Amino acid sequence: MLDTESPIEAATPADLDDIDSLMRTLFHNEPDATLSEVHAGIAEPGRSLVIRSGGTVVAHAGVYTRGLTVPGTTLPAAHVTDVGVAPSHRRRGLLSRLMRQQLRDVRAAGREPITVLWASEGPIYPRFGYGQATQQLSLHVDTNALRLVAPVPPDPSGGPEPDVTFRIGDPLQLRSVIAPLYERVRVGRPGWSDRTEPWWRYVLTDYPSRRFGPADRQVVITETPAGPAGYALWRSRAEWDVRGPRGQVMVDEVVADDPAAYQALWRFLLSIDLTRSVSFHHAAIDEPLQYLVDEPRQLGAGLNHGLWVRIVDLPAALAARSYAADVDVVFDVTDPLLPENAGRWRLTVASGTAECTRTDAPAELACDVRDLAAAYLGGPSLGTLATAGRVREVRPGVLPRASAAFGWHRAPSGLGVF
Ligand SMILES: CC(=O)SCCNC(=O)CCNC(=O)[C@H](O)C(C)(C)COP(=O)(O)OP(=O)(O)OC[C@H]1O[C@@H](n2cnc3c(N)ncnc32)[C@H](O)[C@@H]1OP(=O)(O)O
């Protein structure tokens, strides 16, 4: 049998080692027993699709069952993961078969109106209906070249600044403090995924293969009189030259419940003794830090793609999220892979409640499902996508209102590990 005809099968727990080894080969990673063990705790072989050749897994696409914050709510979202095809079998259509099957499976199960993923490369997923729903900034800060500015106008009542203290420790040991904080912040941040107990273990473990230097990964927690209000996960690496210390700090995650905690965390991270630079690869496109420093250019920001979204059940997805304003608009949507989504849909948001139904009414906006997905979390506006030629305004004048309704008060963002 040709490999292109080999059946797609559901994986079993016995396939986990094979899948682990395939992904390690594809991502050029070293073996890491700790990572493999912790990863097995979050793997869902029952939702993994594999193609075998000679009894070995040569193609894989997995799914995690998780919730994702979308504007106004948390939505069940199939988190697509560990997609890969062996170098011996690439470019024969195996990925395309897996993606089509996965979308059909998610659609048939009827629980998750969207799928999401982090893409290793931008060109892979648009052909399967994925839109780039979040962008993020990679920061490379020269800490000597900028200063934090006083951010808040003095309190007119003359009240005291809130007392913020720091606590540093082992992230796994402080999990019971970190997790509730994350959950409080997550519900208001489109693009963030929920984290169960095994996920916390996955996120907080300091894997040998991911170390940045000999120093342990740490968490710093900010505490106010009202309790813990923010945390940051970070690592550091020593470096010295003829001028003295030039240590580096690598930040993985900054989560803060209020502005004082956010400012305190960055004050801490930017002033760790014997360090001169800070990197943070998962800053939001609207990261507030940009407005806290006197020279934002010295943040050294580079643009990166973040979360990709695929709308699997269009009326369910559009009705589930909240909108920034009421709107009544008819979309004409193309979706070659899931024709159930194609055609004309009326989205009505009245008094904050959204409804999306099939309609024969004339189209007002036309786009592909991937462009609707790009706008779904409130990231790129329909207006921006229209300027790029990706959304077409069929009825003149409808775009500004629809574009405003799809927006949100904070840009969506994503954290590296979902
Ligand atoms: C969510 C995640 O896990 S992201 C991780 C994705 N995985 C990786 O990056 C690991 C390394 N890469 C791989 O394993 C493989 O190259 C894959 C999975 C990206 C592609 O698998 P393949 O089986 O070769 O893809 P397939 O043959 O179905 O290609 C379908 C189409 O996509 C295109 N394509 C596939 N991969 C890429 C890519 N990386 N860049 C650009 N185009 C691509 C193919 O050229 C083909 O186009 P065509 O239909 O116009 O000819």
Short mmCIF file of N, CA and C in Angstrom, two decimals, residues 141-232:
data_model
loop_
_atom_site.label_atom_id
_atom_site.label_comp_id
_atom_site.label_asym_id
_atom_site.label_seq_id
_atom_site.Cartn_x
_atom_site.Cartn_y
_atom_site.Cartn_z
N VAL A 141 15.36 43.62 25.79
CA VAL A 141 15.53 44.91 26.46
C VAL A 141 16.97 45.09 26.93
N ASP A 142 17.54 46.25 26.57
CA ASP A 142 18.81 46.67 27.14
C ASP A 142 18.44 47.48 28.38
N THR A 143 18.63 46.91 29.55
CA THR A 143 18.07 47.54 30.75
C THR A 143 18.78 48.85 31.13
N ASN A 144 19.99 49.05 30.58
CA ASN A 144 20.69 50.31 30.86
C ASN A 144 20.14 51.46 30.03
N ALA A 145 19.40 51.13 28.96
CA ALA A 145 19.04 52.15 27.97
C ALA A 145 17.64 52.71 28.17
N LEU A 146 16.94 52.27 29.21
CA LEU A 146 15.60 52.85 29.46
C LEU A 146 15.34 52.90 30.95
N ARG A 147 14.33 53.70 31.28
CA ARG A 147 13.92 53.81 32.67
C ARG A 147 12.41 53.67 32.75
N LEU A 148 11.95 53.09 33.84
CA LEU A 148 10.50 53.07 34.07
C LEU A 148 10.09 54.46 34.51
N VAL A 149 9.00 54.95 33.96
CA VAL A 149 8.53 56.28 34.35
C VAL A 149 7.41 56.13 35.36
N ALA A 150 7.18 57.19 36.15
CA ALA A 150 6.09 57.13 37.12
C ALA A 150 4.79 57.03 36.34
N PRO A 151 4.05 55.95 36.48
CA PRO A 151 2.92 55.71 35.58
C PRO A 151 1.60 56.34 35.98
N VAL A 152 1.34 56.42 37.26
CA VAL A 152 -0.01 56.80 37.69
C VAL A 152 0.02 58.23 38.22
N PRO A 153 -0.91 59.07 37.79
CA PRO A 153 -0.97 60.41 38.37
C PRO A 153 -1.14 60.28 39.88
N PRO A 154 -0.58 61.21 40.64
CA PRO A 154 -0.70 61.09 42.10
C PRO A 154 -2.16 60.94 42.52
N ASP A 155 -2.38 60.10 43.50
CA ASP A 155 -3.73 59.87 44.00
C ASP A 155 -4.26 61.17 44.58
N PRO A 156 -5.37 61.73 44.00
CA PRO A 156 -5.87 63.04 44.46
C PRO A 156 -6.25 63.02 45.94
N SER A 157 -6.59 61.85 46.45
CA SER A 157 -6.97 61.79 47.87
C SER A 157 -5.74 61.77 48.77
N GLY A 158 -4.56 61.67 48.10
CA GLY A 158 -3.33 61.70 48.88
C GLY A 158 -3.07 60.41 49.65
N GLY A 159 -3.78 59.35 49.27
CA GLY A 159 -3.60 58.06 49.95
C GLY A 159 -2.22 57.49 49.70
N PRO A 160 -1.77 56.58 50.54
CA PRO A 160 -0.42 56.02 50.39
C PRO A 160 -0.36 55.08 49.19
N GLU A 161 0.81 54.96 48.59
CA GLU A 161 1.05 53.96 47.54
C GLU A 161 0.81 52.58 48.15
N PRO A 162 0.22 51.66 47.38
CA PRO A 162 0.04 50.34 47.99
C PRO A 162 1.40 49.69 48.27
N ASP A 163 1.50 49.03 49.39
CA ASP A 163 2.73 48.31 49.72
C ASP A 163 2.82 47.06 48.88
N VAL A 164 3.90 46.92 48.12
CA VAL A 164 4.08 45.70 47.33
C VAL A 164 5.37 45.04 47.79
N THR A 165 5.28 43.80 48.18
CA THR A 165 6.49 43.07 48.56
C THR A 165 6.69 41.91 47.60
N PHE A 166 7.90 41.36 47.58
CA PHE A 166 8.22 40.27 46.65
C PHE A 166 8.52 38.99 47.40
N ARG A 167 8.15 37.90 46.76
CA ARG A 167 8.50 36.59 47.30
C ARG A 167 9.05 35.78 46.13
N ILE A 168 10.22 35.20 46.30
CA ILE A 168 10.84 34.44 45.22
C ILE A 168 10.90 32.98 45.63
N GLY A 169 10.66 32.09 44.66
CA GLY A 169 10.74 30.68 45.02
C GLY A 169 10.68 29.77 43.83
N ASP A 170 10.53 28.48 44.14
CA ASP A 170 10.44 27.43 43.13
C ASP A 170 9.00 27.42 42.60
N PRO A 171 8.83 27.60 41.28
CA PRO A 171 7.47 27.69 40.74
C PRO A 171 6.59 26.50 41.12
N LEU A 172 7.12 25.29 41.08
CA LEU A 172 6.27 24.13 41.40
C LEU A 172 5.80 24.18 42.84
N GLN A 173 6.69 24.64 43.73
CA GLN A 173 6.30 24.67 45.14
C GLN A 173 5.29 25.79 45.43
N LEU A 174 5.29 26.81 44.59
CA LEU A 174 4.36 27.93 44.84
C LEU A 174 3.13 27.87 43.92
N ARG A 175 2.92 26.71 43.36
CA ARG A 175 1.81 26.51 42.43
C ARG A 175 0.46 26.93 43.02
N SER A 176 0.26 26.68 44.32
CA SER A 176 -1.05 27.00 44.91
C SER A 176 -1.28 28.51 45.00
N VAL A 177 -0.21 29.30 44.93
CA VAL A 177 -0.38 30.75 44.90
C VAL A 177 -0.55 31.23 43.46
N ILE A 178 0.24 30.62 42.56
CA ILE A 178 0.27 31.07 41.16
C ILE A 178 -1.05 30.76 40.44
N ALA A 179 -1.55 29.54 40.62
CA ALA A 179 -2.69 29.07 39.80
C ALA A 179 -3.95 29.93 39.98
N PRO A 180 -4.36 30.27 41.22
CA PRO A 180 -5.56 31.10 41.35
C PRO A 180 -5.38 32.49 40.74
N LEU A 181 -4.14 33.00 40.84
CA LEU A 181 -3.86 34.31 40.25
C LEU A 181 -4.06 34.26 38.73
N TYR A 182 -3.45 33.23 38.13
CA TYR A 182 -3.57 33.06 36.68
C TYR A 182 -5.05 32.98 36.28
N GLU A 183 -5.80 32.19 37.03
CA GLU A 183 -7.21 31.97 36.68
C GLU A 183 -8.00 33.29 36.77
N ARG A 184 -7.69 34.10 37.79
CA ARG A 184 -8.39 35.39 37.91
C ARG A 184 -8.11 36.28 36.70
N VAL A 185 -6.86 36.28 36.24
CA VAL A 185 -6.49 37.16 35.14
C VAL A 185 -6.96 36.57 33.81
N ARG A 186 -6.84 35.25 33.68
CA ARG A 186 -7.14 34.57 32.41
C ARG A 186 -8.55 34.87 31.88
N VAL A 187 -9.53 34.93 32.78
CA VAL A 187 -10.91 35.06 32.31
C VAL A 187 -11.15 36.39 31.58
N GLY A 188 -10.25 37.34 31.77
CA GLY A 188 -10.41 38.62 31.05
C GLY A 188 -9.46 38.78 29.89
N ARG A 189 -8.70 37.74 29.52
CA ARG A 189 -7.69 37.91 28.50
C ARG A 189 -7.92 36.96 27.32
N PRO A 190 -8.62 37.42 26.26
CA PRO A 190 -8.82 36.58 25.08
C PRO A 190 -7.49 36.02 24.58
N GLY A 191 -7.50 34.72 24.31
CA GLY A 191 -6.28 34.06 23.81
C GLY A 191 -5.59 33.22 24.87
N TRP A 192 -6.00 33.34 26.14
CA TRP A 192 -5.36 32.53 27.19
C TRP A 192 -6.18 31.26 27.41
N SER A 193 -5.49 30.16 27.66
CA SER A 193 -6.15 28.86 27.84
C SER A 193 -6.23 28.50 29.32
N ASP A 194 -7.25 27.71 29.66
CA ASP A 194 -7.33 27.27 31.06
C ASP A 194 -6.26 26.20 31.33
N ARG A 195 -5.96 26.01 32.60
CA ARG A 195 -4.89 25.07 32.99
C ARG A 195 -5.38 24.16 34.11
N THR A 196 -5.42 22.88 33.81
CA THR A 196 -5.77 21.90 34.83
C THR A 196 -4.49 21.56 35.61
N GLU A 197 -4.62 20.69 36.59
CA GLU A 197 -3.47 20.30 37.43
C GLU A 197 -2.30 19.77 36.59
N PRO A 198 -2.54 18.79 35.68
CA PRO A 198 -1.40 18.31 34.87
C PRO A 198 -0.79 19.42 34.03
N TRP A 199 -1.61 20.40 33.59
CA TRP A 199 -1.07 21.51 32.81
C TRP A 199 -0.16 22.39 33.65
N TRP A 200 -0.56 22.59 34.92
CA TRP A 200 0.32 23.39 35.78
C TRP A 200 1.67 22.72 35.95
N ARG A 201 1.64 21.40 36.07
CA ARG A 201 2.91 20.68 36.21
C ARG A 201 3.75 20.90 34.94
N TYR A 202 3.06 20.82 33.79
CA TYR A 202 3.76 20.99 32.51
C TYR A 202 4.36 22.41 32.40
N VAL A 203 3.59 23.39 32.81
CA VAL A 203 4.02 24.79 32.66
C VAL A 203 5.15 25.14 33.64
N LEU A 204 5.07 24.59 34.85
CA LEU A 204 5.99 25.06 35.90
C LEU A 204 7.27 24.24 36.03
N THR A 205 7.32 23.06 35.41
CA THR A 205 8.52 22.23 35.55
C THR A 205 9.71 22.85 34.83
N ASP A 206 10.87 22.73 35.45
CA ASP A 206 12.12 23.28 34.89
C ASP A 206 12.82 22.16 34.12
N TYR A 207 12.56 22.07 32.81
CA TYR A 207 13.07 20.94 32.02
C TYR A 207 14.56 21.11 31.71
N PRO A 208 15.34 20.04 31.89
CA PRO A 208 16.77 20.13 31.58
C PRO A 208 17.04 20.66 30.17
N SER A 209 16.23 20.24 29.19
CA SER A 209 16.51 20.63 27.80
C SER A 209 16.11 22.09 27.51
N ARG A 210 15.38 22.70 28.42
CA ARG A 210 14.94 24.08 28.16
C ARG A 210 15.63 25.09 29.06
N ARG A 211 16.63 24.63 29.78
CA ARG A 211 17.31 25.57 30.69
C ARG A 211 18.08 26.60 29.89
N PHE A 212 18.22 27.74 30.47
CA PHE A 212 18.81 28.89 29.79
C PHE A 212 20.24 29.08 30.28
N GLY A 213 20.54 28.41 31.38
CA GLY A 213 21.85 28.49 32.01
C GLY A 213 21.79 27.61 33.23
N PRO A 214 22.82 27.62 34.04
CA PRO A 214 22.82 26.72 35.19
C PRO A 214 21.82 27.12 36.29
N ALA A 215 21.38 28.40 36.31
CA ALA A 215 20.49 28.83 37.40
C ALA A 215 19.10 28.23 37.24
N ASP A 216 18.46 27.94 38.39
CA ASP A 216 17.11 27.37 38.36
C ASP A 216 16.10 28.40 37.86
N ARG A 217 15.02 27.87 37.29
CA ARG A 217 13.90 28.74 36.93
C ARG A 217 13.22 29.18 38.22
N GLN A 218 12.77 30.42 38.25
CA GLN A 218 12.21 30.96 39.48
C GLN A 218 10.87 31.64 39.22
N VAL A 219 10.13 31.83 40.30
CA VAL A 219 8.94 32.66 40.22
C VAL A 219 9.11 33.81 41.21
N VAL A 220 8.71 34.99 40.79
CA VAL A 220 8.61 36.10 41.74
C VAL A 220 7.13 36.45 41.86
N ILE A 221 6.68 36.53 43.09
CA ILE A 221 5.26 36.84 43.34
C ILE A 221 5.20 38.20 44.04
N THR A 222 4.31 39.05 43.56
CA THR A 222 4.12 40.33 44.25
C THR A 222 2.95 40.18 45.20
N GLU A 223 3.15 40.66 46.41
CA GLU A 223 2.09 40.58 47.42
C GLU A 223 1.72 41.99 47.85
N THR A 224 0.45 42.24 47.95
CA THR A 224 -0.04 43.50 48.51
C THR A 224 -0.74 43.16 49.82
N PRO A 225 -1.12 44.16 50.60
CA PRO A 225 -1.82 43.83 51.86
C PRO A 225 -3.06 42.96 51.60
N ALA A 226 -3.63 43.05 50.38
CA ALA A 226 -4.83 42.25 50.07
C ALA A 226 -4.47 40.82 49.64
N GLY A 227 -3.18 40.52 49.47
CA GLY A 227 -2.78 39.16 49.07
C GLY A 227 -1.96 39.18 47.78
N PRO A 228 -1.65 37.98 47.23
CA PRO A 228 -0.85 37.90 46.00
C PRO A 228 -1.58 38.60 44.85
N ALA A 229 -0.83 39.39 44.09
CA ALA A 229 -1.48 40.18 43.03
C ALA A 229 -0.81 40.00 41.68
N GLY A 230 0.28 39.25 41.61
CA GLY A 230 0.94 39.04 40.31
C GLY A 230 2.13 38.13 40.46
N TYR A 231 2.54 37.56 39.34
CA TYR A 231 3.75 36.72 39.37
C TYR A 231 4.44 36.78 38.02
N ALA A 232 5.73 36.46 38.04
CA ALA A 232 6.48 36.32 36.79
C ALA A 232 7.37 35.08 36.90
#
